[in-house]
Short mmCIF file of C-alpha atoms and ligand atoms in Angstrom, two decimals:
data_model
loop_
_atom_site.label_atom_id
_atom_site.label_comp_id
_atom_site.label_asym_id
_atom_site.label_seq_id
_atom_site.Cartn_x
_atom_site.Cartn_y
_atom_site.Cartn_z
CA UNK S 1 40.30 -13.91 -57.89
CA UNK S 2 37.78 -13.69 -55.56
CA UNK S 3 37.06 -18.14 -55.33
CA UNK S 4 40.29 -17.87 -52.87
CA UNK S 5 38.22 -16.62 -50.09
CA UNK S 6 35.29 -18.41 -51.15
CA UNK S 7 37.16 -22.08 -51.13
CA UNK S 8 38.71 -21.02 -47.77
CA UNK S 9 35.08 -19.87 -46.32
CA UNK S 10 34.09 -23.24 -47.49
CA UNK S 11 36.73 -25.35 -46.06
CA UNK S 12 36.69 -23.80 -42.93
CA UNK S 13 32.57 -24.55 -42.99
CA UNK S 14 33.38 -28.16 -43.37
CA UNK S 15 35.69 -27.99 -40.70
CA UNK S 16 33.57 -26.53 -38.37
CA UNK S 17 30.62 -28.86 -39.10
CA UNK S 18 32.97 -32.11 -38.39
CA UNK S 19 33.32 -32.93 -35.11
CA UNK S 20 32.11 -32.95 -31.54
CA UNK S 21 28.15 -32.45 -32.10
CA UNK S 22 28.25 -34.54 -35.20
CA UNK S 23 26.36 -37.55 -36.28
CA UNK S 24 27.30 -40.55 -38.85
CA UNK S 25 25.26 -40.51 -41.83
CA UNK S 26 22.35 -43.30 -41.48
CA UNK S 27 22.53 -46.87 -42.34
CA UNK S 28 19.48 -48.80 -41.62
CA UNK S 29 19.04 -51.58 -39.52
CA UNK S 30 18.20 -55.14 -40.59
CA UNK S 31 15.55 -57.12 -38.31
CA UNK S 32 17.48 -60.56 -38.26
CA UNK S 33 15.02 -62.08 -36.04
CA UNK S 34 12.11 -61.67 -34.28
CA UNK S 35 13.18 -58.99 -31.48
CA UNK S 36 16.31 -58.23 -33.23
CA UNK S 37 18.19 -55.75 -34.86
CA UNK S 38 21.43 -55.31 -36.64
CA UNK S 39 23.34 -52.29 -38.48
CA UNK S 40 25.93 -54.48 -41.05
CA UNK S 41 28.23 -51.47 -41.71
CA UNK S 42 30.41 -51.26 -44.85
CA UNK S 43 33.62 -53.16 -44.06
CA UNK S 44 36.82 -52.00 -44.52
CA UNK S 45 39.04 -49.72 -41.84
CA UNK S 46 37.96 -46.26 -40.24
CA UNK S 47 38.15 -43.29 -42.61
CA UNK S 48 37.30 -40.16 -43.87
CA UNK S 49 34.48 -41.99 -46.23
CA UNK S 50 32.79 -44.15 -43.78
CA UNK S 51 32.88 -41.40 -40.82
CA UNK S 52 34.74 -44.23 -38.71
CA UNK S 53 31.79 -46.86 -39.07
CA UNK S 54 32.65 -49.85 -39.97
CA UNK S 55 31.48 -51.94 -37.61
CA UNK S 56 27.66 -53.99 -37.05
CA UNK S 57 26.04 -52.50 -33.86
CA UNK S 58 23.14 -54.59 -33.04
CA UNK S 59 20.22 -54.52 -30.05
CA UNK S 60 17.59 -57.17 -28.82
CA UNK S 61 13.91 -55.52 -27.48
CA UNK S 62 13.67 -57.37 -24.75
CA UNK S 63 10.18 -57.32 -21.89
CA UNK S 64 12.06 -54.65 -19.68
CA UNK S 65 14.28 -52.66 -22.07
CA UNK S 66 16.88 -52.74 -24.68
CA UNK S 67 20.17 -54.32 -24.94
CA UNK S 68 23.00 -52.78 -27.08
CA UNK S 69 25.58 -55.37 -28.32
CA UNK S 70 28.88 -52.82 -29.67
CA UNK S 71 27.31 -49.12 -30.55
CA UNK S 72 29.95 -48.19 -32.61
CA UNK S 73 33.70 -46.72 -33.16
CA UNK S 74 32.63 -42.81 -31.76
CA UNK S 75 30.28 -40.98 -30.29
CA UNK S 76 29.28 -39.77 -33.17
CA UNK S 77 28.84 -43.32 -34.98
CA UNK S 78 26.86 -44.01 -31.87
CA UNK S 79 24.35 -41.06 -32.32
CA UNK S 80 23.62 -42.42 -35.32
CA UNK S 81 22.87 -46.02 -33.91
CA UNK S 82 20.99 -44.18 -30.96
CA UNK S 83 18.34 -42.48 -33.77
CA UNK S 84 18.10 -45.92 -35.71
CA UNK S 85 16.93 -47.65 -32.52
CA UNK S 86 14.77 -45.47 -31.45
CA UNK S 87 12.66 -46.17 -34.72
CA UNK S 88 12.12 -49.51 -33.96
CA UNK S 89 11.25 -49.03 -30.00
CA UNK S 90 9.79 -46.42 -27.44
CA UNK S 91 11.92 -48.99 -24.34
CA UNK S 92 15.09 -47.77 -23.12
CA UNK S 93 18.45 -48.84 -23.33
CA UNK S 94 19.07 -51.19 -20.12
CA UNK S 95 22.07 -53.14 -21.15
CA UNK S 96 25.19 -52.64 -23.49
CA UNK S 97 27.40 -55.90 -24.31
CA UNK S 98 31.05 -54.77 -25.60
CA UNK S 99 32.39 -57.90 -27.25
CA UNK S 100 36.13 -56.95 -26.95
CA UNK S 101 38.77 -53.79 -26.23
CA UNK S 102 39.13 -52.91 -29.91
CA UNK S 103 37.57 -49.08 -30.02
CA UNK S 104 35.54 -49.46 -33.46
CA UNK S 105 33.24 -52.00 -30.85
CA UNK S 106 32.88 -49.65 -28.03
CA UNK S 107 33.88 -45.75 -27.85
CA UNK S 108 30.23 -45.33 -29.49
CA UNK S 109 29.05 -46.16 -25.20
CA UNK S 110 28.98 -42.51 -24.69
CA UNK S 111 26.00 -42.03 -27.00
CA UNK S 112 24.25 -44.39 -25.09
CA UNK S 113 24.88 -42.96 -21.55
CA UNK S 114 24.02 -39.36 -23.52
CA UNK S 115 20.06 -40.63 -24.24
CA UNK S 116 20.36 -43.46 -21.19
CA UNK S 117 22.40 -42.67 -18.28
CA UNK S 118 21.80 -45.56 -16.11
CA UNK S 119 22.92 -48.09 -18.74
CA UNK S 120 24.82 -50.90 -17.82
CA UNK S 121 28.17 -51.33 -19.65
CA UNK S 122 29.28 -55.22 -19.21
CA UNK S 123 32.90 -56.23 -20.98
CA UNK S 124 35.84 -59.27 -20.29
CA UNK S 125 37.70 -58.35 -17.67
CA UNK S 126 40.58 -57.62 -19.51
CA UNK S 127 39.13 -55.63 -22.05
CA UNK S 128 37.92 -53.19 -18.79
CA UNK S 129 41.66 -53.53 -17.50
CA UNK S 130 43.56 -52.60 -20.74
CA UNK S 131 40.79 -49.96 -21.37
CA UNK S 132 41.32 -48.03 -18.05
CA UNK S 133 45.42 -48.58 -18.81
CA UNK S 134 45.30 -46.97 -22.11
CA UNK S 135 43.63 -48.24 -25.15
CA UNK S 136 40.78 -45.92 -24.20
CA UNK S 137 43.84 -43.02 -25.05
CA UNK S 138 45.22 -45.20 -27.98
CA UNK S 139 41.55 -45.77 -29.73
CA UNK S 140 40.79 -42.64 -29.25
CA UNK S 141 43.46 -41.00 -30.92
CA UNK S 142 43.88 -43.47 -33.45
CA UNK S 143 40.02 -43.25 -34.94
CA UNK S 144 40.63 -39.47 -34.95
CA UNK S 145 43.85 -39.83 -36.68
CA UNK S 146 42.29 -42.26 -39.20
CA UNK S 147 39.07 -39.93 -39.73
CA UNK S 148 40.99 -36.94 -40.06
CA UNK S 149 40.02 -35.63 -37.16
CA UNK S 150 36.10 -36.49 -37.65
CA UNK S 151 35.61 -38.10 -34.30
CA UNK S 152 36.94 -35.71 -32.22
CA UNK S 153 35.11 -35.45 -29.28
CA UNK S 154 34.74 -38.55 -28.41
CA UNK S 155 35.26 -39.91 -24.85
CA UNK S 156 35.73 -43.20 -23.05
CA UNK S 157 32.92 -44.44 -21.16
CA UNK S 158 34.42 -47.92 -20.24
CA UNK S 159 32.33 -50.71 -19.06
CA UNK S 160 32.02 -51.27 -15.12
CA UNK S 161 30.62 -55.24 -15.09
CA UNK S 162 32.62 -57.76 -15.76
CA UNK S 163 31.38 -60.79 -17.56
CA UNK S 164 32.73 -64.14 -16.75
CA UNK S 165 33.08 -67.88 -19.28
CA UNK S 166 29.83 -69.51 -18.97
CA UNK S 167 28.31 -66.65 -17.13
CA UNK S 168 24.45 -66.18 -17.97
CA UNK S 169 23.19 -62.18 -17.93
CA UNK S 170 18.56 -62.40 -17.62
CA UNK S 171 17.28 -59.49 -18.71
CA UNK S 172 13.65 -59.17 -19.55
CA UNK S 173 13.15 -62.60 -20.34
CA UNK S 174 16.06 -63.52 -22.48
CA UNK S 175 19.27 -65.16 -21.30
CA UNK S 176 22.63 -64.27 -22.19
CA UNK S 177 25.56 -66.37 -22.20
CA UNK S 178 29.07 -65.68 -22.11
CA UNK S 179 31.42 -67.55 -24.06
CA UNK S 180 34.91 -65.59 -23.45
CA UNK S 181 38.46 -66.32 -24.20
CA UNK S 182 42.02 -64.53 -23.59
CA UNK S 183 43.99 -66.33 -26.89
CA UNK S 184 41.25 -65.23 -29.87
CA UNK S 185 41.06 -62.16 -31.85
CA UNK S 186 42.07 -59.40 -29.12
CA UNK S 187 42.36 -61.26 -25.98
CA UNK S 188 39.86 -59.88 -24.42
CA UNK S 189 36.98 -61.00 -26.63
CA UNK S 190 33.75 -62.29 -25.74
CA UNK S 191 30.95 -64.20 -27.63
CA UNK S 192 27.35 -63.41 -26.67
CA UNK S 193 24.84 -66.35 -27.19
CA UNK S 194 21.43 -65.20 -26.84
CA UNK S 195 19.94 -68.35 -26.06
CA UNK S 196 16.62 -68.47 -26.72
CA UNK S 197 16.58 -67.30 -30.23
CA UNK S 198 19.54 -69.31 -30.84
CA UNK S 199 21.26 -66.23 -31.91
CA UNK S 200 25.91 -65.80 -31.51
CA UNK S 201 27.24 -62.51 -32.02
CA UNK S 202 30.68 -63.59 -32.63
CA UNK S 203 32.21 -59.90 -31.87
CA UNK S 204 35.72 -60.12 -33.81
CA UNK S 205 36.44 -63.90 -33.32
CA UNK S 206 34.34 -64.26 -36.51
CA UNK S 207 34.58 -62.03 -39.25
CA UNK S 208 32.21 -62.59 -42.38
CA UNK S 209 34.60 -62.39 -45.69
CA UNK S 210 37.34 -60.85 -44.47
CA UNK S 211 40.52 -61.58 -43.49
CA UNK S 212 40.92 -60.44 -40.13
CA UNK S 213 44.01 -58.28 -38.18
CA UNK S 214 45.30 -60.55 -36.02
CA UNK S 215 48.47 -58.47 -34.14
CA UNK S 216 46.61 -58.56 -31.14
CA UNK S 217 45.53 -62.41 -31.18
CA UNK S 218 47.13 -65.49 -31.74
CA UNK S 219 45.94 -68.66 -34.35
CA UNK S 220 45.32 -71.05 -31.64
CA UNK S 221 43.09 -69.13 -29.93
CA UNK S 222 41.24 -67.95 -32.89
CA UNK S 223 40.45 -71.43 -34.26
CA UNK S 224 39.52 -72.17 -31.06
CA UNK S 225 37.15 -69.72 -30.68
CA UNK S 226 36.00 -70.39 -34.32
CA UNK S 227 35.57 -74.14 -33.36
CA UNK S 228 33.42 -72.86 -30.77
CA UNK S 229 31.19 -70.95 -32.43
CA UNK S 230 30.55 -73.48 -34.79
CA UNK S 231 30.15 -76.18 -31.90
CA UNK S 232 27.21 -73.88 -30.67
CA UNK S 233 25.18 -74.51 -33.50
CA UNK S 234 23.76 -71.20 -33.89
CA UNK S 235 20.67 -70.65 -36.39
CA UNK S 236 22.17 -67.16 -36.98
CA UNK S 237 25.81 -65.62 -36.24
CA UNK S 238 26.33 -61.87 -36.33
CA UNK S 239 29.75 -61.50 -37.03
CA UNK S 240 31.94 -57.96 -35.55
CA UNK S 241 31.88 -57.24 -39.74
CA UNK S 242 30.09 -58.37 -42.60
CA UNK S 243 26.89 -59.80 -42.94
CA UNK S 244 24.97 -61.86 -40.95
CA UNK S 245 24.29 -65.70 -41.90
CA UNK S 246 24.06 -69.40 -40.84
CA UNK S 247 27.24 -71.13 -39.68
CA UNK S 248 28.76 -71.48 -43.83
CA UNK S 249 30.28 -67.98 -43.16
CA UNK S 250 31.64 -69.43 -40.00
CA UNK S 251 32.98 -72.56 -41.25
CA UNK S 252 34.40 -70.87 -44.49
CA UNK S 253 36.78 -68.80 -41.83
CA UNK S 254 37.53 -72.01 -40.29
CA UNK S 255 39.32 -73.52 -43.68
CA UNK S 256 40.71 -70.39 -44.15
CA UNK S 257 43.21 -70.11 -40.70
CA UNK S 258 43.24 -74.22 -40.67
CA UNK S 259 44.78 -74.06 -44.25
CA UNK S 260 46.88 -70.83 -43.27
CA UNK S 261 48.67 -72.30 -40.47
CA UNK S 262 49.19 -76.07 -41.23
CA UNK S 263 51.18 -74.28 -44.46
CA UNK S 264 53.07 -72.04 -42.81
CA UNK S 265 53.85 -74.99 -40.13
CA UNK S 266 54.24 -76.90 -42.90
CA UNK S 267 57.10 -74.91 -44.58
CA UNK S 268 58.68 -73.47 -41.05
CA UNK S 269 60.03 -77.01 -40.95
CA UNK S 270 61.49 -77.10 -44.18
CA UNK S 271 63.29 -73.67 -43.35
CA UNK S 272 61.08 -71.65 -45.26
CA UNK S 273 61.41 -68.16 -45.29
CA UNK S 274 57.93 -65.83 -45.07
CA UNK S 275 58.62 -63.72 -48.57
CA UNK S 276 58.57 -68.11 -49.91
CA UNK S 277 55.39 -69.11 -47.83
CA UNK S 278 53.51 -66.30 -49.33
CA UNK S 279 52.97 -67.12 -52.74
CA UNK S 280 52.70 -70.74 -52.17
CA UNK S 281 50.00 -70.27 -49.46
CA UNK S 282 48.38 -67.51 -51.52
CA UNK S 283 47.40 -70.40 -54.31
CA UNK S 284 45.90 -72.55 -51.61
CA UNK S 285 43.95 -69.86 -50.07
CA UNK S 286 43.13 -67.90 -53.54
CA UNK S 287 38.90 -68.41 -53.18
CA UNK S 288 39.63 -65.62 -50.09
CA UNK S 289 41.14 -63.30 -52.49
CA UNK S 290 38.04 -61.12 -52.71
CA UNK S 291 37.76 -60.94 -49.19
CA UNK S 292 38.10 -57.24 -47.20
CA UNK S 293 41.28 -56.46 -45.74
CA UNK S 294 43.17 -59.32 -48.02
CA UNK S 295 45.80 -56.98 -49.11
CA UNK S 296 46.33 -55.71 -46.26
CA UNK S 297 46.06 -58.37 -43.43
CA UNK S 298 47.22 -61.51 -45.89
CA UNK S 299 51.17 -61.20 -45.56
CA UNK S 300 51.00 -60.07 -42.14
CA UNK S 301 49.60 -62.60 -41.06
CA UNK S 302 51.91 -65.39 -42.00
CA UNK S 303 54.62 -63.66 -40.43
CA UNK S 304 52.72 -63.45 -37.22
CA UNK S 305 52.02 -67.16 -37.85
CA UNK S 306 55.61 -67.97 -37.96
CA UNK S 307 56.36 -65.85 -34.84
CA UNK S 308 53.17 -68.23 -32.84
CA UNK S 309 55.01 -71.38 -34.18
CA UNK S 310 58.54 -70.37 -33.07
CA UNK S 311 57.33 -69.58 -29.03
CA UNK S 312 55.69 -72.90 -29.07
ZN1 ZN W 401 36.42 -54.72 -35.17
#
């Protein structure tokens, strides 16, 4: 009789604890290279479980300061990224990269304004203009919806610089160049090389096994942008999710969307009906099956496939 109360006493604890002042439970960072650091968070979609990380926040210690490449999917995600930096530096934050307008990559900024208030935010131009004309509203409510409420307080803090195709940011002694695109994974993504070091972080264009959402993209852009990457010739590529690696990872996605739409071109001709491309195309792609998101992003993306192929 009396574990009513108790169980509501306790639920309403939990409640309480969730939310505004909260923080992500830790995941540590991986030194990838020699002033680098990357969180690979556990891939899959926000939720409950993974607190809405999901995403790889990573930084580069640089002679003047830090710079933040994508802190995260909330503030409270971002907290979290904020305490595992400062274990591996005393500098500030100078610089935060936002690879694209998809709010798992950026709504962790405010964390980073909250310990460094003169950061500067640099995105694509496009991602800045769709942010200011809504998806800061949409992301926002759509993590919280997803987390069950977990990141609520969370605000927008959306970039002010705009970074340009073949533009090249110095800070403290390392260059970074801007390879951007508005046809790849969101539209608005960019790729940061960080030159010296010989390092791409790929933001979304490149995911490492798994099979990516592509509503907001289109094929053609994202082979592309894959192409690209590869053309680069990094020594290390930090996909948006999943871990980091040489260019095999990179490549691997390349078969993968080559294979996807040449089928589904393939079988458009013939009159070929989505529901009859799918298990066909399935076969030819089965070493992805194990892949994140397969179930979930597999079929939709041949229908989005066939949509590309009939506006051509
Ligand atoms: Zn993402």
């Amino acid at each position: 009789m009396r574990l009513v109360p108790l169980l509501a006493a306790l639920a309403f604890c939990t409640s309480a604890l969730a939310g505004p002042n909260d923080v992500v439970r830790a995941y540590p960072p991986q030194k990838v290279s020699a002033d680098t650091y990357v969180i690979h968070g556990p891939q899959g979609v926000p939720s409950k479980a993974n607190q809405s990380f999901m995403n790889n926040p990573s930084w580069i210690i640089t002679t003047d300061g830090v710079v933040v490449i994508d802190p995260g999917s909330s503030v409270q995600a971002g907290r979290m990224v904020v305490a595992q930096l400062r274990k591996t530096t005393r500098k500030p934050v100078t610089h935060v990269f936002n690879t694209h307008v998809h709010g798992d990559h950026w709504l962790g900024n405010q964390a980073i304004l909250e310990a460094w208030p003169n950061a500067t935010m640099i995105a694509h131009p496009d991602m800045i203009k769709l942010a200011k004309n809504g998806a800061d509203a949409f992301w926002i409510k759509l993590m919280s919806d997803m987390t069950g409420g977990y990141t609520d307080g969370t605000r927008a803090v959306i970039p002010t610089i705009e970074a340009a195709n073949g533009q090249e940011f110095k800070i403290g002694g390392k260059t970074f160049r801007i390879h951007s695109s508005t046809d790849a994974h969101s539209k608005t993504d960019l790729m940061i090389e960080m030159v010296e070091d010989r390092i791409l972080f790929t933001g979304d264009n490149v995911l490492s096994r798994q099979v990516m959402n592509l509503r907001d993209g289109t094929f053609k852009g994202i082979i592309k942008a894959t192409d690209q990457a590869l053309a680069l010739n990094a020594r290390l590529y930090v996909p948006g999710h999943g871990q980091s690696g040489d260019r095999a990872f990179v490549a691997e996605q390349k078969v993968y969307f080559d294979t996807l739409l040449s089928e589904v071109r393939r079988m458009y001709a013939e009159g070929k009906n989505d529901y009859e491309m799918k298990p066909v195309i399935a076969e030819k792609l089965k070493a992805y099956k194990d892949w994140a998101e397969w179930e979930s992003n597999f079929g939709q993306q041949i229908s989005l496939a066939i949509l590309e192929i009939e506006q051509e």
